[in-house]
mmCIF file of C-alpha atoms and ligand atoms in Angstrom:
data_model
loop_
_atom_site.group_PDB
_atom_site.id
_atom_site.type_symbol
_atom_site.label_atom_id
_atom_site.label_comp_id
_atom_site.label_asym_id
_atom_site.label_seq_id
_atom_site.Cartn_x
_atom_site.Cartn_y
_atom_site.Cartn_z
ATOM 1 C CA MET A 1 -32.093 -44.353 1.675
ATOM 2 C CA SER A 2 -31.731 -43.265 5.287
ATOM 3 C CA ILE A 3 -28.310 -43.385 6.953
ATOM 4 C CA LYS A 4 -28.070 -45.832 9.843
ATOM 5 C CA PRO A 5 -27.155 -44.298 13.236
ATOM 6 C CA VAL A 6 -23.934 -46.327 13.398
ATOM 7 C CA LYS A 7 -22.855 -45.007 10.004
ATOM 8 C CA LEU A 8 -23.679 -41.504 11.149
ATOM 9 C CA ILE A 9 -21.370 -41.845 14.138
ATOM 10 C CA VAL A 10 -18.573 -43.011 11.843
ATOM 11 C CA ILE A 11 -19.075 -40.024 9.540
ATOM 12 C CA ALA A 12 -19.193 -37.619 12.469
ATOM 13 C CA GLY A 13 -16.085 -39.218 13.974
ATOM 14 C CA LYS A 14 -14.153 -38.738 10.729
ATOM 15 C CA LYS A 15 -15.184 -35.110 10.490
ATOM 16 C CA GLY A 16 -14.319 -34.287 14.084
ATOM 17 C CA ARG A 17 -15.376 -31.140 15.881
ATOM 18 C CA VAL A 18 -16.598 -28.316 13.643
ATOM 19 C CA THR A 19 -18.094 -26.003 16.238
ATOM 20 C CA VAL A 20 -15.945 -22.942 16.894
ATOM 21 C CA LYS A 21 -14.939 -22.298 20.489
ATOM 22 C CA TYR A 22 -15.855 -18.627 20.412
ATOM 23 C CA PRO A 23 -16.249 -16.753 22.903
ATOM 24 C CA PHE A 24 -13.425 -18.804 24.447
ATOM 25 C CA GLN A 25 -11.144 -18.216 21.477
ATOM 26 C CA GLU A 26 -10.222 -15.311 19.218
ATOM 27 C CA PRO A 27 -12.950 -14.630 16.647
ATOM 28 C CA ILE A 28 -12.255 -15.647 13.064
ATOM 29 C CA VAL A 29 -12.719 -12.595 10.858
ATOM 30 C CA THR A 30 -11.882 -12.246 7.191
ATOM 31 C CA PRO A 31 -9.469 -9.511 6.075
ATOM 32 C CA GLU A 32 -12.340 -7.712 4.332
ATOM 33 C CA PHE A 33 -14.515 -7.565 7.430
ATOM 34 C CA ARG A 34 -15.604 -4.091 8.453
ATOM 35 C CA GLY A 35 -16.212 -3.369 12.102
ATOM 36 C CA GLU A 36 -16.707 -0.222 14.132
ATOM 37 C CA VAL A 37 -14.732 2.916 13.305
ATOM 38 C CA GLU A 38 -12.356 4.674 15.643
ATOM 39 C CA ILE A 39 -11.943 8.450 15.740
ATOM 40 C CA ASP A 40 -8.489 9.709 16.635
ATOM 41 C CA PRO A 41 -9.160 12.777 18.807
ATOM 42 C CA ALA A 42 -5.578 13.984 18.323
ATOM 43 C CA LYS A 43 -6.095 14.285 14.567
ATOM 44 C CA CYS A 44 -9.767 15.201 14.067
ATOM 45 C CA ILE A 45 -10.323 18.838 13.114
ATOM 46 C CA GLY A 46 -14.095 18.821 13.408
ATOM 47 C CA CYS A 47 -14.764 19.629 9.761
ATOM 48 C CA GLY A 48 -17.898 17.511 9.473
ATOM 49 C CA ALA A 49 -17.031 15.807 6.188
ATOM 50 C CA CYS A 50 -17.736 12.417 7.752
ATOM 51 C CA VAL A 51 -21.080 13.689 9.034
ATOM 52 C CA ARG A 52 -22.070 14.572 5.485
ATOM 53 C CA ALA A 53 -20.997 11.184 4.159
ATOM 54 C CA CYS A 54 -22.591 9.010 6.850
ATOM 55 C CA PRO A 55 -25.761 7.394 5.424
ATOM 56 C CA PRO A 56 -27.600 6.656 8.720
ATOM 57 C CA ASN A 57 -26.392 9.811 10.556
ATOM 58 C CA ALA A 58 -24.418 7.749 13.032
ATOM 59 C CA LEU A 59 -21.968 10.643 13.071
ATOM 60 C CA GLU A 60 -23.423 13.993 14.057
ATOM 61 C CA LEU A 61 -22.093 17.455 14.784
ATOM 62 C CA LEU A 62 -23.706 19.012 17.843
ATOM 63 C CA GLU A 63 -23.141 22.731 17.942
ATOM 64 C CA SER A 64 -23.279 24.988 20.960
ATOM 65 C CA GLU A 65 -21.959 28.474 21.711
ATOM 66 C CA LYS A 66 -18.536 27.313 22.922
ATOM 67 C CA GLU A 67 -18.124 23.831 21.546
ATOM 68 C CA ILE A 68 -18.625 21.643 18.523
ATOM 69 C CA ILE A 69 -19.075 17.997 19.449
ATOM 70 C CA LEU A 70 -18.578 15.190 16.969
ATOM 71 C CA ARG A 71 -20.815 12.397 18.211
ATOM 72 C CA TYR A 72 -20.432 8.825 16.994
ATOM 73 C CA PHE A 73 -23.323 6.548 17.853
ATOM 74 C CA VAL A 74 -22.232 3.015 17.044
ATOM 75 C CA GLY A 75 -25.749 1.679 17.644
ATOM 76 C CA ARG A 76 -26.784 3.153 14.321
ATOM 77 C CA CYS A 77 -23.588 2.647 12.335
ATOM 78 C CA ILE A 78 -23.893 0.339 9.337
ATOM 79 C CA PHE A 79 -20.117 -0.173 9.065
ATOM 80 C CA CYS A 80 -19.854 1.102 5.506
ATOM 81 C CA TRP A 81 -16.603 3.001 6.225
ATOM 82 C CA ARG A 82 -17.571 5.928 4.016
ATOM 83 C CA CYS A 83 -16.387 8.206 6.793
ATOM 84 C CA VAL A 84 -12.952 6.584 6.600
ATOM 85 C CA ASP A 85 -12.754 7.441 2.905
ATOM 86 C CA VAL A 86 -13.751 11.092 3.200
ATOM 87 C CA CYS A 87 -11.833 12.252 6.265
ATOM 88 C CA PRO A 88 -9.297 14.836 5.016
ATOM 89 C CA VAL A 89 -6.833 14.206 7.847
ATOM 90 C CA SER A 90 -7.320 10.413 8.159
ATOM 91 C CA ALA A 91 -8.580 10.774 11.709
ATOM 92 C CA ILE A 92 -11.055 7.922 11.283
ATOM 93 C CA LYS A 93 -9.741 4.418 11.170
ATOM 94 C CA GLY A 94 -11.734 1.280 10.510
ATOM 95 C CA THR A 95 -11.290 -1.554 12.986
ATOM 96 C CA LYS A 96 -12.363 -5.171 13.073
ATOM 97 C CA ASN A 97 -14.069 -4.845 16.426
ATOM 98 C CA PHE A 98 -17.621 -6.137 16.537
ATOM 99 C CA GLU A 99 -17.950 -7.049 20.214
ATOM 100 C CA LEU A 100 -20.144 -4.084 20.997
ATOM 101 C CA ALA A 101 -22.993 -5.664 22.914
ATOM 102 C CA THR A 102 -24.003 -3.676 25.973
ATOM 103 C CA ASP A 103 -26.876 -3.320 28.392
ATOM 104 C CA LYS A 104 -26.555 0.446 28.633
ATOM 105 C CA PHE A 105 -27.603 2.656 25.759
ATOM 106 C CA THR A 106 -25.105 5.422 26.521
ATOM 107 C CA ASP A 107 -22.176 3.027 26.169
ATOM 108 C CA LEU A 108 -22.632 3.203 22.436
ATOM 109 C CA TYR A 109 -21.612 6.852 22.182
ATOM 110 C CA THR A 110 -18.192 8.288 21.414
ATOM 111 C CA LEU A 111 -17.799 12.046 21.749
ATOM 112 C CA VAL A 112 -15.012 14.292 20.492
ATOM 113 C CA VAL A 113 -15.345 17.772 21.962
ATOM 114 C CA HIS A 114 -13.873 20.654 19.948
ATOM 115 C CA THR A 115 -13.455 24.245 21.090
ATOM 116 C CA ARG A 116 -15.074 26.782 18.832
ATOM 117 C CA ALA A 117 -13.318 29.852 17.483
ATOM 118 C CA THR A 118 -15.177 33.160 17.210
ATOM 119 C CA CYS A 119 -15.310 35.933 14.645
ATOM 120 C CA GLU A 120 -12.896 38.732 15.563
ATOM 121 C CA LEU A 121 -15.320 41.472 14.590
ATOM 122 C CA CYS A 122 -18.821 40.425 15.590
ATOM 123 C CA GLY A 123 -18.052 37.576 18.020
ATOM 124 C CA THR A 124 -20.367 34.979 16.501
ATOM 125 C CA PRO A 125 -19.189 31.384 16.977
ATOM 126 C CA ALA A 126 -17.415 30.066 13.914
ATOM 127 C CA GLU A 127 -15.594 26.809 12.992
ATOM 128 C CA THR A 128 -13.356 24.888 15.392
ATOM 129 C CA VAL A 129 -9.960 26.198 16.442
ATOM 130 C CA ARG A 130 -8.281 23.216 14.818
ATOM 131 C CA MET A 131 -10.044 23.717 11.517
ATOM 132 C CA ARG A 132 -8.838 27.317 11.399
ATOM 133 C CA ARG A 133 -5.285 26.140 11.830
ATOM 134 C CA TYR A 134 -5.742 23.458 9.177
ATOM 135 C CA ILE A 135 -7.076 25.969 6.635
ATOM 136 C CA THR A 136 -4.282 28.419 7.400
ATOM 137 C CA GLU A 137 -1.747 25.685 6.729
ATOM 138 C CA LYS A 138 -3.356 24.551 3.482
ATOM 139 C CA VAL A 139 -4.597 27.728 1.796
ATOM 140 C CA PRO A 140 -2.180 30.593 0.932
ATOM 141 C CA ILE A 141 -2.946 34.037 2.431
ATOM 142 C CA SER A 142 -5.973 32.642 4.259
ATOM 143 C CA GLU A 143 -4.577 33.987 7.554
ATOM 144 C CA GLU A 144 -5.571 37.453 6.268
ATOM 145 C CA TYR A 145 -9.282 36.738 6.509
ATOM 146 C CA ILE A 146 -9.703 33.457 8.470
ATOM 147 C CA THR A 147 -10.322 35.228 11.777
ATOM 148 C CA THR A 148 -13.569 36.806 10.569
ATOM 149 C CA CYS A 149 -16.888 35.171 9.745
ATOM 150 C CA PRO A 150 -18.273 35.111 6.166
ATOM 151 C CA THR A 151 -20.851 37.814 6.943
ATOM 152 C CA CYS A 152 -18.247 40.220 8.288
ATOM 153 C CA ARG A 153 -15.989 39.352 5.384
ATOM 154 C CA LYS A 154 -18.746 40.257 2.934
ATOM 155 C CA LYS A 155 -19.452 43.488 4.759
ATOM 156 C CA GLN A 156 -15.781 44.436 4.732
ATOM 157 C CA PHE A 157 -15.544 43.689 1.034
ATOM 158 C CA ALA A 158 -18.663 45.712 0.224
ATOM 159 C CA GLU A 159 -17.268 48.645 2.199
ATOM 160 C CA LYS A 160 -14.013 48.511 0.283
ATOM 161 C CA ILE A 161 -15.859 48.502 -3.052
ATOM 162 C CA ALA A 162 -18.051 51.380 -1.932
ATOM 163 C CA MET A 163 -14.931 53.311 -0.936
ATOM 164 C CA ARG A 164 -13.627 53.080 -4.476
ATOM 165 C CA LYS A 165 -16.981 53.864 -6.122
ATOM 166 C CA VAL A 166 -18.227 56.737 -3.965
ATOM 167 C CA GLY A 167 -15.143 57.935 -2.130
ATOM 168 C CA ILE A 168 -14.411 58.036 1.590
ATOM 169 C CA SER A 169 -15.756 61.561 2.121
ATOM 170 C CA GLU A 170 -19.163 60.568 0.691
ATOM 171 C CA LEU A 171 -19.338 57.377 2.796
ATOM 172 C CA LYS A 172 -18.651 59.220 6.032
ATOM 173 C CA LYS A 173 -21.823 61.346 5.597
ATOM 174 C CA MET B 1 -32.510 -7.916 39.402
ATOM 175 C CA SER B 2 -31.561 -11.143 41.169
ATOM 176 C CA LEU B 3 -34.474 -12.980 39.585
ATOM 177 C CA LYS B 4 -33.370 -11.763 36.180
ATOM 178 C CA SER B 5 -29.785 -12.875 36.598
ATOM 179 C CA SER B 6 -30.723 -16.210 38.136
ATOM 180 C CA ILE B 7 -33.008 -16.993 35.189
ATOM 181 C CA LEU B 8 -30.410 -15.941 32.677
ATOM 182 C CA LYS B 9 -27.677 -18.058 34.261
ATOM 183 C CA LYS B 10 -29.663 -21.072 33.095
ATOM 184 C CA SER B 11 -30.816 -21.733 29.547
ATOM 185 C CA PRO B 12 -32.290 -18.624 27.953
ATOM 186 C CA TRP B 13 -35.033 -19.582 25.537
ATOM 187 C CA VAL B 14 -35.316 -17.034 22.803
ATOM 188 C CA PHE B 15 -38.190 -15.834 20.694
ATOM 189 C CA HIS B 16 -37.225 -14.343 17.368
ATOM 190 C CA LEU B 17 -39.263 -11.223 16.651
ATOM 191 C CA ASN B 18 -38.824 -9.689 13.212
ATOM 192 C CA THR B 19 -40.171 -6.154 13.199
ATOM 193 C CA GLY B 20 -39.551 -5.305 9.577
ATOM 194 C CA SER B 21 -35.872 -6.010 9.181
ATOM 195 C CA CYS B 22 -34.172 -6.595 5.858
ATOM 196 C CA ASN B 23 -33.736 -10.293 6.865
ATOM 197 C CA ALA B 24 -29.952 -10.209 6.998
ATOM 198 C CA CYS B 25 -29.988 -10.112 10.786
ATOM 199 C CA ASP B 26 -32.522 -12.961 10.835
ATOM 200 C CA ILE B 27 -30.264 -15.120 8.682
ATOM 201 C CA GLU B 28 -27.422 -14.411 11.092
ATOM 202 C CA ILE B 29 -29.551 -15.584 14.023
ATOM 203 C CA LEU B 30 -30.116 -18.871 12.197
ATOM 204 C CA ASP B 31 -26.398 -18.972 11.465
ATOM 205 C CA ALA B 32 -25.667 -18.657 15.162
ATOM 206 C CA LEU B 33 -27.895 -21.680 15.812
ATOM 207 C CA THR B 34 -26.182 -23.923 13.244
ATOM 208 C CA PRO B 35 -23.665 -26.545 14.437
ATOM 209 C CA TYR B 36 -20.780 -24.329 13.325
ATOM 210 C CA HIS B 37 -21.464 -21.545 15.835
ATOM 211 C CA ASP B 38 -23.871 -23.571 17.954
ATOM 212 C CA ALA B 39 -25.584 -21.161 20.321
ATOM 213 C CA GLU B 40 -27.191 -24.192 21.951
ATOM 214 C CA ARG B 41 -23.908 -24.650 23.813
ATOM 215 C CA PHE B 42 -25.243 -21.873 26.051
ATOM 216 C CA GLY B 43 -28.678 -23.404 26.315
ATOM 217 C CA VAL B 44 -30.213 -21.091 23.749
ATOM 218 C CA LYS B 45 -33.306 -22.575 22.229
ATOM 219 C CA LEU B 46 -35.566 -21.003 19.653
ATOM 220 C CA VAL B 47 -39.175 -21.178 20.783
ATOM 221 C CA VAL B 48 -42.269 -20.578 18.703
ATOM 222 C CA SER B 49 -44.299 -18.520 21.137
ATOM 223 C CA PRO B 50 -43.355 -15.464 23.194
ATOM 224 C CA ARG B 51 -45.181 -17.088 26.114
ATOM 225 C CA HIS B 52 -42.349 -19.621 26.398
ATOM 226 C CA ALA B 53 -39.528 -17.135 25.943
ATOM 227 C CA ASP B 54 -37.056 -15.691 28.433
ATOM 228 C CA VAL B 55 -35.435 -13.413 25.904
ATOM 229 C CA ILE B 56 -36.917 -11.653 22.899
ATOM 230 C CA LEU B 57 -34.515 -11.239 19.995
ATOM 231 C CA LEU B 58 -35.783 -8.145 18.253
ATOM 232 C CA THR B 59 -34.535 -7.419 14.748
ATOM 233 C CA GLY B 60 -35.524 -4.549 12.514
ATOM 234 C CA PRO B 61 -36.395 -0.898 13.066
ATOM 235 C CA ILE B 62 -40.030 -1.595 14.103
ATOM 236 C CA THR B 63 -42.199 -0.425 11.267
ATOM 237 C CA VAL B 64 -45.478 1.329 12.003
ATOM 238 C CA GLU B 65 -47.269 -1.604 10.385
ATOM 239 C CA SER B 66 -45.686 -4.159 12.713
ATOM 240 C CA LEU B 67 -45.925 -2.060 15.889
ATOM 241 C CA PRO B 68 -49.272 -3.414 17.250
ATOM 242 C CA LYS B 69 -48.142 -7.012 16.741
ATOM 243 C CA VAL B 70 -44.794 -6.287 18.356
ATOM 244 C CA ILE B 71 -46.513 -4.809 21.392
ATOM 245 C CA ASN B 72 -48.799 -7.854 21.617
ATOM 246 C CA ALA B 73 -45.854 -10.237 21.394
ATOM 247 C CA ILE B 74 -43.873 -8.417 24.059
ATOM 248 C CA GLU B 75 -46.882 -8.188 26.325
ATOM 249 C CA ALA B 76 -47.328 -11.957 25.993
ATOM 250 C CA ALA B 77 -43.803 -12.670 27.186
ATOM 251 C CA PRO B 78 -43.545 -13.538 30.890
ATOM 252 C CA ARG B 79 -41.638 -11.404 33.389
ATOM 253 C CA PRO B 80 -38.759 -10.783 33.616
ATOM 254 C CA ARG B 81 -38.981 -9.456 30.077
ATOM 255 C CA ILE B 82 -35.633 -9.134 28.410
ATOM 256 C CA ILE B 83 -35.281 -7.625 24.974
ATOM 257 C CA VAL B 84 -32.115 -8.026 22.941
ATOM 258 C CA ALA B 85 -32.161 -5.413 20.185
ATOM 259 C CA LEU B 86 -30.187 -6.912 17.336
ATOM 260 C CA GLY B 87 -28.476 -5.033 14.557
ATOM 261 C CA SER B 88 -28.181 -1.331 14.008
ATOM 262 C CA CYS B 89 -31.872 -1.278 13.133
ATOM 263 C CA GLY B 90 -32.971 -2.757 16.406
ATOM 264 C CA SER B 91 -30.652 -0.805 18.658
ATOM 265 C CA GLY B 92 -30.781 2.644 17.063
ATOM 266 C CA GLY B 93 -33.071 2.598 14.064
ATOM 267 C CA GLY B 94 -30.186 1.983 11.698
ATOM 268 C CA ILE B 95 -30.315 3.398 8.239
ATOM 269 C CA TRP B 96 -34.094 3.766 8.533
ATOM 270 C CA HIS B 97 -34.018 5.799 11.738
ATOM 271 C CA ASP B 98 -35.713 8.886 10.285
ATOM 272 C CA THR B 99 -38.047 7.427 7.683
ATOM 273 C CA TYR B 100 -41.786 7.983 7.913
ATOM 274 C CA SER B 101 -42.655 4.308 8.343
ATOM 275 C CA THR B 102 -40.487 3.295 11.296
ATOM 276 C CA ILE B 103 -40.365 4.370 14.936
ATOM 277 C CA GLY B 104 -36.570 4.279 15.127
ATOM 278 C CA GLY B 105 -35.513 1.172 16.946
ATOM 279 C CA VAL B 106 -35.975 -0.112 20.455
ATOM 280 C CA ASN B 107 -35.828 3.290 22.155
ATOM 281 C CA GLY B 108 -38.984 4.445 20.398
ATOM 282 C CA LEU B 109 -40.606 1.145 21.312
ATOM 283 C CA LEU B 110 -39.668 1.461 24.997
ATOM 284 C CA LYS B 111 -41.370 4.850 25.173
ATOM 285 C CA ILE B 112 -44.565 3.419 23.704
ATOM 286 C CA LEU B 113 -44.428 0.383 26.018
ATOM 287 C CA LYS B 114 -43.985 2.670 29.017
ATOM 288 C CA GLU B 115 -47.066 4.655 28.012
ATOM 289 C CA LYS B 116 -49.025 1.418 27.801
ATOM 290 C CA GLY B 117 -47.746 0.262 31.178
ATOM 291 C CA ILE B 118 -45.849 -2.758 29.857
ATOM 292 C CA GLU B 119 -42.659 -3.149 31.823
ATOM 293 C CA VAL B 120 -39.401 -4.294 30.290
ATOM 294 C CA ASP B 121 -36.766 -5.479 32.739
ATOM 295 C CA ALA B 122 -33.648 -5.252 30.663
ATOM 296 C CA VAL B 123 -32.629 -4.198 27.181
ATOM 297 C CA TYR B 124 -29.409 -5.279 25.529
ATOM 298 C CA HIS B 125 -28.061 -3.575 22.426
ATOM 299 C CA VAL B 126 -26.071 -5.479 19.833
ATOM 300 C CA PRO B 127 -24.922 -3.167 17.013
ATOM 301 C CA GLY B 128 -23.894 -4.505 13.626
ATOM 302 C CA CYS B 129 -25.342 -4.414 10.135
ATOM 303 C CA PRO B 130 -25.873 -7.285 9.929
ATOM 304 C CA ILE B 131 -24.644 -8.634 13.255
ATOM 305 C CA ARG B 132 -22.026 -11.322 12.997
ATOM 306 C CA PRO B 133 -23.101 -14.658 14.505
ATOM 307 C CA GLU B 134 -20.165 -14.187 16.859
ATOM 308 C CA ALA B 135 -21.604 -10.834 17.945
ATOM 309 C CA LEU B 136 -24.782 -12.640 18.947
ATOM 310 C CA LEU B 137 -22.773 -15.331 20.773
ATOM 311 C CA TYR B 138 -20.866 -12.550 22.508
ATOM 312 C CA ALA B 139 -24.141 -10.922 23.549
ATOM 313 C CA ILE B 140 -25.449 -14.218 24.934
ATOM 314 C CA ALA B 141 -22.177 -14.763 26.793
ATOM 315 C CA LEU B 142 -22.475 -11.225 28.152
ATOM 316 C CA ILE B 143 -26.025 -11.848 29.335
ATOM 317 C CA LYS B 144 -24.918 -15.055 31.046
ATOM 318 C CA GLY B 145 -21.926 -13.316 32.578
ATOM 319 C CA ILE B 146 -19.285 -15.397 30.806
ATOM 320 C CA VAL B 147 -17.482 -12.460 29.182
ATOM 321 C CA SER B 148 -17.066 -8.913 30.412
ATOM 322 C CA LYS B 149 -18.388 -5.802 28.733
ATOM 323 C CA LYS B 150 -15.843 -4.187 26.446
ATOM 324 C CA ARG B 151 -17.686 -1.138 25.231
ATOM 325 C CA GLU B 152 -18.184 2.008 27.263
ATOM 326 C CA MET B 153 -18.934 5.654 26.546
ATOM 327 C CA LYS B 154 -15.855 7.559 25.457
ATOM 328 C CA ILE B 155 -15.477 11.316 25.701
ATOM 329 C CA TYR B 156 -12.395 12.907 24.191
ATOM 330 C CA LYS B 157 -11.396 16.535 24.481
ATOM 331 C CA ALA B 158 -9.734 17.837 21.317
ATOM 332 C CA GLU B 159 -8.460 21.312 22.225
HETATM 333 S S1 SF4 C 1 -14.024 14.072 8.580
HETATM 334 FE FE1 SF4 C 1 -12.292 13.550 9.923
HETATM 335 S S2 SF4 C 1 -11.547 15.558 10.615
HETATM 336 FE FE2 SF4 C 1 -13.602 15.923 9.764
HETATM 337 S S3 SF4 C 1 -14.965 15.788 11.552
HETATM 338 FE FE3 SF4 C 1 -14.882 13.726 10.628
HETATM 339 S S4 SF4 C 1 -13.239 12.687 11.766
HETATM 340 FE FE4 SF4 C 1 -13.001 14.849 12.187
HETATM 341 S S1 SF4 C 2 -18.975 3.435 8.911
HETATM 342 FE FE1 SF4 C 2 -20.649 4.319 7.669
HETATM 343 S S2 SF4 C 2 -22.405 4.346 9.053
HETATM 344 FE FE2 SF4 C 2 -20.615 4.028 10.355
HETATM 345 S S3 SF4 C 2 -20.049 6.105 11.020
HETATM 346 FE FE3 SF4 C 2 -18.855 5.675 9.156
HETATM 347 S S4 SF4 C 2 -20.086 6.504 7.466
HETATM 348 FE FE4 SF4 C 2 -21.448 6.342 9.271
HETATM 349 S S1 SF4 C 3 -29.283 -3.944 11.005
HETATM 350 FE FE1 SF4 C 3 -28.755 -3.983 8.831
HETATM 351 S S2 SF4 C 3 -28.757 -6.160 8.292
HETATM 352 FE FE2 SF4 C 3 -29.877 -5.977 10.254
HETATM 353 S S3 SF4 C 3 -32.031 -5.765 9.656
HETATM 354 FE FE3 SF4 C 3 -31.181 -3.692 9.822
HETATM 355 S S4 SF4 C 3 -30.520 -3.147 7.732
HETATM 356 FE FE4 SF4 C 3 -30.810 -5.385 7.814
#
């Protein structure tokens, strides 16, 4: 039942070359293929929605006094594109790029550095400057209170209530 | 460095080391060796013992259970030791990076190897979950110096 070598050559000759020429040609990828994601630094507001959605924590928010850094570590990404779905400003775009091999670990990082806004009253670092602007655009009368942090906002509100309940003269004592 | 590159210019024999992967990456390695992708064009040959290997293809996030065997296998490989961490699991721990039973990819392994005094000459990272066979071919071409590196660290300033 075995095929004779001569026959085999005939079959192979009919079939021709099947081996792809990659890496000397463009890779063949299907339309559904999901590759690495790309963050558009001009659009990202640093909200952290993608960080919440990312299953392997490939996206992380690193917070410091002055800055919030969105860090994308492609070496851990599973290419699920959940981040693409949740981004409110469509700053993340899926690409078909998979040629990510590198000999240096740090090559796999992408950082987007955001400046942090501060609370007007107590000075504690708050959300990013861009996020403040985004909220002001989207939510009516938010510019009234957006410049303060939630703690100060609560304190202000409690003071106003107390003013009505006890009266200013009592509070001053 | 010169010894490493001169060895890799020739035919890199690879040893496939599964350290607790989900087997998708392992299937893709086999896919890369089939006539369709044909990694043997670059002289890649799968060997059965780490003692014969130039390159160790490491898949999986390195489970605690597999760790002693992984260390043994890597120790058995001759110098220059070159590890290619395949998949998101191998290169960064992947989706299992913070579970109790894994040590989080090749970086955790390198620390342990350093403590034990086992030297590793080069580590290549190939992200993907699973890696495409082409991604593996690209990595091999990169090791052999056929293609240039495309990925580098990007830092953007957004206000
Ligand atoms: S969800 Fe979009 S806007 Fe928010 S941090 Fe992620 S990339 Fe930036
Ligand atoms: S594609 Fe998935 S794993 Fe990768 S960064 Fe987005 S959410 Fe995280
Ligand atoms: S990188 Fe993904 S496909 Fe590969 S072993 Fe890990 S979980 Fe499986």
